[in-house]
mmCIF file of C-alpha atoms and ligand atoms in Angstrom:
data_model
loop_
_atom_site.group_PDB
_atom_site.id
_atom_site.type_symbol
_atom_site.label_atom_id
_atom_site.label_comp_id
_atom_site.label_asym_id
_atom_site.label_seq_id
_atom_site.Cartn_x
_atom_site.Cartn_y
_atom_site.Cartn_z
ATOM 1 C CA MET A 51 18.897 -35.078 -17.041
ATOM 2 C CA ASN A 52 22.544 -35.349 -17.905
ATOM 3 C CA GLU A 53 23.777 -34.651 -21.443
ATOM 4 C CA ALA A 54 23.740 -38.274 -22.589
ATOM 5 C CA GLU A 55 20.211 -38.702 -21.341
ATOM 6 C CA LEU A 56 19.037 -35.552 -23.003
ATOM 7 C CA LEU A 57 20.644 -36.528 -26.277
ATOM 8 C CA PHE A 58 19.352 -40.142 -26.369
ATOM 9 C CA SER A 59 15.855 -39.347 -25.160
ATOM 10 C CA GLU A 60 15.630 -36.825 -27.969
ATOM 11 C CA ILE A 61 16.930 -39.215 -30.581
ATOM 12 C CA PHE A 62 14.744 -42.078 -29.428
ATOM 13 C CA GLY A 63 11.773 -39.874 -28.730
ATOM 14 C CA CYS A 64 11.269 -41.224 -25.221
ATOM 15 C CA ASP A 65 11.539 -39.942 -21.646
ATOM 16 C CA ARG A 66 14.475 -40.470 -19.335
ATOM 17 C CA ALA A 67 12.954 -43.426 -17.443
ATOM 18 C CA SER A 68 12.233 -45.352 -20.630
ATOM 19 C CA LEU A 69 15.902 -45.080 -21.613
ATOM 20 C CA TYR A 70 16.617 -47.283 -18.644
ATOM 21 C CA LEU A 71 13.457 -49.352 -18.462
ATOM 22 C CA LYS A 72 13.029 -50.334 -22.088
ATOM 23 C CA LYS A 73 15.237 -53.330 -22.699
ATOM 24 C CA ASP A 74 15.375 -53.186 -26.472
ATOM 25 C CA ILE A 75 15.281 -49.839 -28.080
ATOM 26 C CA PRO A 76 15.941 -50.518 -31.781
ATOM 27 C CA LEU A 77 18.900 -48.693 -33.221
ATOM 28 C CA ASP A 78 18.205 -48.562 -36.898
ATOM 29 C CA LYS A 79 20.474 -47.065 -39.573
ATOM 30 C CA ASP A 80 18.763 -43.689 -39.375
ATOM 31 C CA LYS A 81 19.139 -43.374 -35.617
ATOM 32 C CA LEU A 82 22.647 -44.615 -35.750
ATOM 33 C CA SER A 83 23.656 -41.911 -38.237
ATOM 34 C CA LYS A 84 21.824 -39.346 -36.128
ATOM 35 C CA VAL A 85 23.689 -40.438 -32.998
ATOM 36 C CA SER A 86 27.025 -40.329 -34.781
ATOM 37 C CA SER A 87 26.419 -36.862 -36.284
ATOM 38 C CA VAL A 88 25.234 -35.420 -32.962
ATOM 39 C CA LEU A 89 28.282 -36.920 -31.132
ATOM 40 C CA LYS A 90 30.641 -35.516 -33.733
ATOM 41 C CA ARG A 91 29.191 -32.068 -33.242
ATOM 42 C CA ARG A 92 29.240 -32.368 -29.456
ATOM 43 C CA PHE A 93 32.845 -33.667 -29.396
ATOM 44 C CA SER A 94 33.949 -30.721 -31.499
ATOM 45 C CA GLY A 95 32.726 -28.460 -28.684
ATOM 46 C CA GLU A 96 29.256 -27.363 -29.954
ATOM 47 C CA PRO A 97 26.941 -26.939 -26.926
ATOM 48 C CA LEU A 98 24.298 -29.651 -26.667
ATOM 49 C CA GLN A 99 21.562 -27.000 -26.372
ATOM 50 C CA TYR A 100 22.379 -25.710 -29.893
ATOM 51 C CA ILE A 101 22.546 -29.209 -31.314
ATOM 52 C CA LEU A 102 19.092 -30.011 -29.803
ATOM 53 C CA GLY A 103 17.866 -26.491 -30.588
ATOM 54 C CA LYS A 104 16.292 -26.172 -27.144
ATOM 55 C CA THR A 105 16.918 -25.949 -23.406
ATOM 56 C CA GLU A 106 15.027 -25.688 -20.155
ATOM 57 C CA PHE A 107 14.834 -22.594 -17.921
ATOM 58 C CA MET A 108 12.544 -22.103 -14.936
ATOM 59 C CA GLY A 109 10.906 -25.372 -15.843
ATOM 60 C CA LEU A 110 9.950 -24.068 -19.339
ATOM 61 C CA GLU A 111 11.271 -25.110 -22.700
ATOM 62 C CA PHE A 112 13.022 -22.502 -24.800
ATOM 63 C CA ARG A 113 14.232 -22.817 -28.371
ATOM 64 C CA VAL A 114 17.805 -21.635 -28.799
ATOM 65 C CA ASN A 115 20.194 -21.186 -31.692
ATOM 66 C CA PRO A 116 23.585 -19.495 -31.988
ATOM 67 C CA SER A 117 22.003 -16.070 -32.220
ATOM 68 C CA VAL A 118 21.181 -16.222 -28.537
ATOM 69 C CA LEU A 119 23.042 -16.914 -25.331
ATOM 70 C CA ILE A 120 22.086 -20.318 -23.837
ATOM 71 C CA PRO A 121 20.088 -19.567 -20.615
ATOM 72 C CA ARG A 122 22.137 -20.466 -17.557
ATOM 73 C CA PRO A 123 20.859 -21.985 -14.321
ATOM 74 C CA GLU A 124 22.226 -19.032 -12.278
ATOM 75 C CA THR A 125 19.953 -16.657 -14.306
ATOM 76 C CA GLU A 126 17.046 -18.418 -12.634
ATOM 77 C CA ILE A 127 18.186 -16.636 -9.452
ATOM 78 C CA LEU A 128 17.637 -13.306 -11.259
ATOM 79 C CA VAL A 129 14.104 -14.352 -12.259
ATOM 80 C CA GLU A 130 13.312 -15.801 -8.785
ATOM 81 C CA THR A 131 14.549 -12.650 -7.001
ATOM 82 C CA ALA A 132 12.377 -10.458 -9.227
ATOM 83 C CA ILE A 133 9.358 -12.662 -8.609
ATOM 84 C CA LYS A 134 9.952 -12.755 -4.825
ATOM 85 C CA ILE A 135 10.077 -8.943 -4.701
ATOM 86 C CA LEU A 136 7.234 -8.174 -7.113
ATOM 87 C CA GLN A 137 4.774 -11.015 -6.468
ATOM 88 C CA PRO A 138 2.744 -9.479 -3.626
ATOM 89 C CA ALA A 139 1.692 -6.570 -5.896
ATOM 90 C CA ALA A 140 2.739 -7.511 -9.373
ATOM 91 C CA GLN A 141 -0.615 -6.980 -11.041
ATOM 92 C CA GLY A 142 -0.405 -4.331 -13.772
ATOM 93 C CA MET A 143 3.243 -3.682 -13.234
ATOM 94 C CA LYS A 144 5.399 -2.465 -16.066
ATOM 95 C CA ILE A 145 8.625 -4.358 -16.623
ATOM 96 C CA LEU A 146 11.441 -3.567 -19.037
ATOM 97 C CA GLU A 147 13.993 -6.209 -19.842
ATOM 98 C CA ILE A 148 17.254 -5.096 -21.558
ATOM 99 C CA GLY A 149 19.018 -7.599 -23.796
ATOM 100 C CA THR A 150 16.427 -10.333 -23.918
ATOM 101 C CA GLY A 151 18.235 -12.895 -26.105
ATOM 102 C CA SER A 152 16.113 -16.007 -26.220
ATOM 103 C CA GLY A 153 13.457 -14.168 -24.180
ATOM 104 C CA CYS A 154 13.822 -16.537 -21.275
ATOM 105 C CA ILE A 155 13.744 -13.896 -18.539
ATOM 106 C CA ALA A 156 10.818 -11.886 -19.911
ATOM 107 C CA ILE A 157 8.813 -14.946 -20.827
ATOM 108 C CA SER A 158 9.331 -16.628 -17.449
ATOM 109 C CA LEU A 159 8.223 -13.367 -15.758
ATOM 110 C CA ALA A 160 5.174 -13.190 -17.981
ATOM 111 C CA LYS A 161 4.266 -16.815 -17.261
ATOM 112 C CA LEU A 162 4.878 -16.724 -13.538
ATOM 113 C CA LEU A 163 3.617 -13.243 -12.583
ATOM 114 C CA LYS A 164 0.703 -13.098 -15.074
ATOM 115 C CA ASP A 165 -0.940 -9.692 -15.650
ATOM 116 C CA VAL A 166 2.272 -7.795 -16.126
ATOM 117 C CA ASP A 167 3.105 -5.481 -19.000
ATOM 118 C CA ILE A 168 6.481 -6.295 -20.483
ATOM 119 C CA ILE A 169 8.815 -4.639 -23.004
ATOM 120 C CA ALA A 170 11.934 -6.570 -23.903
ATOM 121 C CA THR A 171 14.727 -5.086 -26.028
ATOM 122 C CA ASP A 172 17.666 -6.531 -27.871
ATOM 123 C CA ILE A 173 20.232 -5.227 -30.310
ATOM 124 C CA SER A 174 19.996 -8.335 -32.441
ATOM 125 C CA ASP A 175 17.200 -8.819 -34.885
ATOM 126 C CA ASN A 176 17.951 -12.553 -35.063
ATOM 127 C CA ALA A 177 17.769 -12.838 -31.273
ATOM 128 C CA LEU A 178 14.402 -11.095 -31.303
ATOM 129 C CA GLU A 179 13.088 -13.606 -33.840
ATOM 130 C CA VAL A 180 14.042 -16.427 -31.448
ATOM 131 C CA ALA A 181 12.469 -14.571 -28.468
ATOM 132 C CA LYS A 182 9.254 -13.849 -30.375
ATOM 133 C CA GLY A 183 8.960 -17.561 -31.312
ATOM 134 C CA ASN A 184 9.449 -18.609 -27.708
ATOM 135 C CA ALA A 185 6.843 -16.097 -26.491
ATOM 136 C CA ARG A 186 4.373 -17.352 -29.116
ATOM 137 C CA ARG A 187 4.936 -20.955 -28.018
ATOM 138 C CA HIS A 188 4.347 -20.040 -24.400
ATOM 139 C CA GLY A 189 1.281 -17.992 -25.165
ATOM 140 C CA VAL A 190 2.497 -14.762 -23.626
ATOM 141 C CA LYS A 191 2.334 -11.272 -25.034
ATOM 142 C CA ILE A 192 5.524 -9.237 -24.799
ATOM 143 C CA ASN A 193 6.444 -6.107 -26.724
ATOM 144 C CA PHE A 194 9.827 -6.915 -28.287
ATOM 145 C CA ILE A 195 11.792 -3.930 -29.529
ATOM 146 C CA LEU A 196 15.020 -3.708 -31.478
ATOM 147 C CA ALA A 197 17.214 -1.332 -29.478
ATOM 148 C CA ASP A 198 20.741 -0.751 -28.189
ATOM 149 C CA LEU A 199 19.695 -1.101 -24.512
ATOM 150 C CA PHE A 200 16.893 1.472 -24.342
ATOM 151 C CA ASN A 201 14.690 2.749 -27.088
ATOM 152 C CA ALA A 202 14.052 6.327 -25.996
ATOM 153 C CA VAL A 203 10.575 6.634 -27.541
ATOM 154 C CA ASP A 204 9.019 3.308 -26.663
ATOM 155 C CA CYS A 205 10.630 2.885 -23.240
ATOM 156 C CA LEU A 206 9.844 6.464 -22.172
ATOM 157 C CA MET A 207 6.211 5.784 -22.868
ATOM 158 C CA HIS A 208 6.460 2.831 -20.524
ATOM 159 C CA PRO A 209 7.928 4.125 -17.235
ATOM 160 C CA ALA A 210 8.823 0.901 -15.551
ATOM 161 C CA ASP A 211 8.295 -0.457 -12.038
ATOM 162 C CA LEU A 212 11.141 -2.824 -12.758
ATOM 163 C CA ILE A 213 14.047 -2.893 -15.160
ATOM 164 C CA ILE A 214 15.767 -6.238 -15.324
ATOM 165 C CA SER A 215 18.846 -7.422 -17.212
ATOM 166 C CA ASN A 216 21.478 -10.099 -17.611
ATOM 167 C CA PRO A 217 23.877 -7.893 -19.623
ATOM 168 C CA PRO A 218 27.160 -9.091 -21.226
ATOM 169 C CA TYR A 219 29.624 -9.072 -18.345
ATOM 170 C CA VAL A 220 32.712 -11.028 -19.325
ATOM 171 C CA ALA A 221 35.898 -8.930 -19.740
ATOM 172 C CA SER A 222 36.931 -8.978 -23.444
ATOM 173 C CA SER A 223 40.333 -10.456 -22.692
ATOM 174 C CA GLU A 224 38.818 -13.311 -20.697
ATOM 175 C CA ILE A 225 36.432 -14.682 -23.325
ATOM 176 C CA ALA A 226 39.104 -16.716 -25.121
ATOM 177 C CA SER A 227 40.137 -18.489 -21.893
ATOM 178 C CA LEU A 228 36.588 -19.705 -21.097
ATOM 179 C CA GLN A 229 35.362 -23.239 -21.937
ATOM 180 C CA PRO A 230 35.316 -23.943 -25.728
ATOM 181 C CA GLU A 231 31.472 -24.097 -25.822
ATOM 182 C CA ILE A 232 31.364 -20.349 -25.171
ATOM 183 C CA SER A 233 33.023 -19.656 -28.635
ATOM 184 C CA TYR A 234 29.738 -20.907 -30.201
ATOM 185 C CA GLU A 235 27.716 -18.285 -28.405
ATOM 186 C CA PRO A 236 27.190 -14.735 -29.626
ATOM 187 C CA ARG A 237 30.062 -12.572 -28.530
ATOM 188 C CA ILE A 238 27.817 -9.545 -28.162
ATOM 189 C CA ALA A 239 25.901 -11.360 -25.459
ATOM 190 C CA LEU A 240 29.024 -11.978 -23.408
ATOM 191 C CA ASP A 241 31.525 -9.240 -24.020
ATOM 192 C CA GLY A 242 31.282 -6.545 -21.385
ATOM 193 C CA GLY A 243 34.298 -4.520 -22.585
ATOM 194 C CA ALA A 244 37.766 -4.108 -21.093
ATOM 195 C CA ASP A 245 36.714 -4.697 -17.437
ATOM 196 C CA GLY A 246 33.397 -6.411 -18.125
ATOM 197 C CA LEU A 247 31.435 -3.513 -16.689
ATOM 198 C CA ASP A 248 30.630 -1.350 -19.783
ATOM 199 C CA PHE A 249 26.939 -2.386 -19.757
ATOM 200 C CA TYR A 250 26.489 -1.760 -16.016
ATOM 201 C CA ARG A 251 27.685 1.811 -16.534
ATOM 202 C CA ARG A 252 25.336 2.330 -19.383
ATOM 203 C CA ILE A 253 22.307 0.574 -17.882
ATOM 204 C CA ILE A 254 22.634 2.093 -14.401
ATOM 205 C CA ASN A 255 23.009 5.599 -15.684
ATOM 206 C CA GLY A 256 20.357 5.182 -18.388
ATOM 207 C CA ALA A 257 17.781 3.360 -16.282
ATOM 208 C CA VAL A 258 17.043 6.449 -14.171
ATOM 209 C CA ASP A 259 15.093 7.998 -17.076
ATOM 210 C CA TYR A 260 12.977 4.874 -17.657
ATOM 211 C CA LEU A 261 12.084 3.916 -14.128
ATOM 212 C CA LYS A 262 9.138 5.182 -12.059
ATOM 213 C CA LYS A 263 9.794 6.807 -8.728
ATOM 214 C CA ASP A 264 10.909 4.046 -6.340
ATOM 215 C CA GLY A 265 11.301 1.710 -9.307
ATOM 216 C CA LEU A 266 13.688 -1.229 -9.076
ATOM 217 C CA LEU A 267 16.723 -2.216 -11.205
ATOM 218 C CA ILE A 268 17.620 -5.898 -10.896
ATOM 219 C CA LEU A 269 20.851 -7.050 -12.529
ATOM 220 C CA GLU A 270 22.653 -10.341 -12.936
ATOM 221 C CA ILE A 271 26.382 -9.773 -12.168
ATOM 222 C CA GLY A 272 29.543 -11.735 -12.780
ATOM 223 C CA PHE A 273 31.988 -13.326 -10.384
ATOM 224 C CA ASP A 274 33.689 -10.762 -8.105
ATOM 225 C CA GLN A 275 31.952 -7.784 -9.738
ATOM 226 C CA SER A 276 29.633 -6.735 -6.915
ATOM 227 C CA ARG A 277 31.946 -4.148 -5.339
ATOM 228 C CA ALA A 278 32.727 -2.440 -8.658
ATOM 229 C CA ILE A 279 29.044 -2.381 -9.556
ATOM 230 C CA ALA A 280 28.024 -1.038 -6.166
ATOM 231 C CA ASP A 281 30.502 1.758 -6.864
ATOM 232 C CA ILE A 282 28.830 2.517 -10.204
ATOM 233 C CA PHE A 283 25.461 2.647 -8.410
ATOM 234 C CA GLN A 284 26.879 4.931 -5.790
ATOM 235 C CA LYS A 285 28.500 7.269 -8.292
ATOM 236 C CA SER A 286 25.198 7.549 -10.183
ATOM 237 C CA GLY A 287 23.754 9.097 -6.966
ATOM 238 C CA LYS A 288 20.334 7.765 -8.063
ATOM 239 C CA PHE A 289 20.064 4.289 -6.504
ATOM 240 C CA LYS A 290 20.195 2.482 -3.178
ATOM 241 C CA ILE A 291 21.227 -1.178 -3.249
ATOM 242 C CA ILE A 292 18.608 -3.107 -1.289
ATOM 243 C CA GLU A 293 19.572 -6.758 -1.890
ATOM 244 C CA ILE A 294 22.402 -8.917 -3.198
ATOM 245 C CA ALA A 295 21.425 -12.537 -3.889
ATOM 246 C CA LYS A 296 23.882 -15.410 -4.128
ATOM 247 C CA ASP A 297 23.840 -18.328 -6.580
ATOM 248 C CA TYR A 298 24.143 -22.043 -5.804
ATOM 249 C CA SER A 299 27.955 -21.689 -5.674
ATOM 250 C CA ASN A 300 27.650 -18.983 -3.058
ATOM 251 C CA ILE A 301 28.714 -16.291 -5.544
ATOM 252 C CA GLU A 302 27.058 -12.918 -5.451
ATOM 253 C CA ARG A 303 24.944 -13.131 -8.618
ATOM 254 C CA VAL A 304 22.092 -10.669 -8.470
ATOM 255 C CA MET A 305 21.910 -7.060 -7.384
ATOM 256 C CA VAL A 306 18.698 -5.272 -6.586
ATOM 257 C CA ALA A 307 18.661 -1.453 -6.391
ATOM 258 C CA ALA A 308 15.845 1.035 -5.846
ATOM 259 C CA LYS A 309 15.704 4.404 -7.521
ATOM 260 C CA ASN A 310 15.889 7.164 -4.916
ATOM 261 C CA GLY A 311 12.868 9.376 -5.127
HETATM 262 N N1 LIG B 653 27.151 -16.393 -17.147
HETATM 263 C C1 LIG B 653 27.720 -16.333 -18.448
HETATM 264 C C2 LIG B 653 29.105 -17.077 -18.451
HETATM 265 O O1 LIG B 653 29.984 -16.640 -17.822
HETATM 266 C C3 LIG B 653 27.932 -14.911 -18.890
HETATM 267 C C4 LIG B 653 26.659 -14.293 -19.202
HETATM 268 C C5 LIG B 653 26.777 -12.842 -19.414
HETATM 269 O O2 LIG B 653 27.783 -12.293 -19.859
HETATM 270 N N2 LIG B 653 25.702 -12.185 -19.114
HETATM 271 O O3 LIG B 653 29.180 -18.079 -19.088
#
């Protein structure tokens, strides 16, 4: 659905087809004022997903608010790559997600892989509230933990087969030049430090302690970052890159590395 369809189907409480097929949808005073307030917010730059309070990811509905990054279509490649690799033997696997935000990655994995044991961390209490609500609505059990990346105690007790993350990866100086909608999103979910790579350094070097032997680290990466991140993997001396997946725009978007030994 395009934005207008999403907005009007929400306000009129009908599906996309009905918007076109129903000849006379009544526009009473209430609906009119709703339309005008929503349009005012949208024209001032607020993302539609925050106005509606929800979005779709991996075919599932997720509640969102300004405490969490709005799930992006390219992040579905991250989830699909993880599923493709794990699926043949996913049962009972332990997964750790770093920086869960709305919970969309962890919850999609729980829904689509079933029988997996997931811990998801975030540094924001408010984000975790959103993620917990989404997990409840989707009927999946995930252990959400407040932590700055890894929580030494909880995560060490859960040596993972897979660590997955879509960390903040925009260079600090670039954030202001992005589309205005981005300014409504939490800066801590986007800002990857001076070169955008701060979290890759911390996650790659930290993950070694929390992964099982031969465990996998799967990361979403930003435009043009693959070489620099491959370098961080190489310098760590602990990982071998086994796959790089591209997104719909042919941009390298997901990196998969296996822990050596
Ligand atoms: N893909 C997001 C954007 O550029 C960034 C997400 C992130 O930093 N992880 O809009």
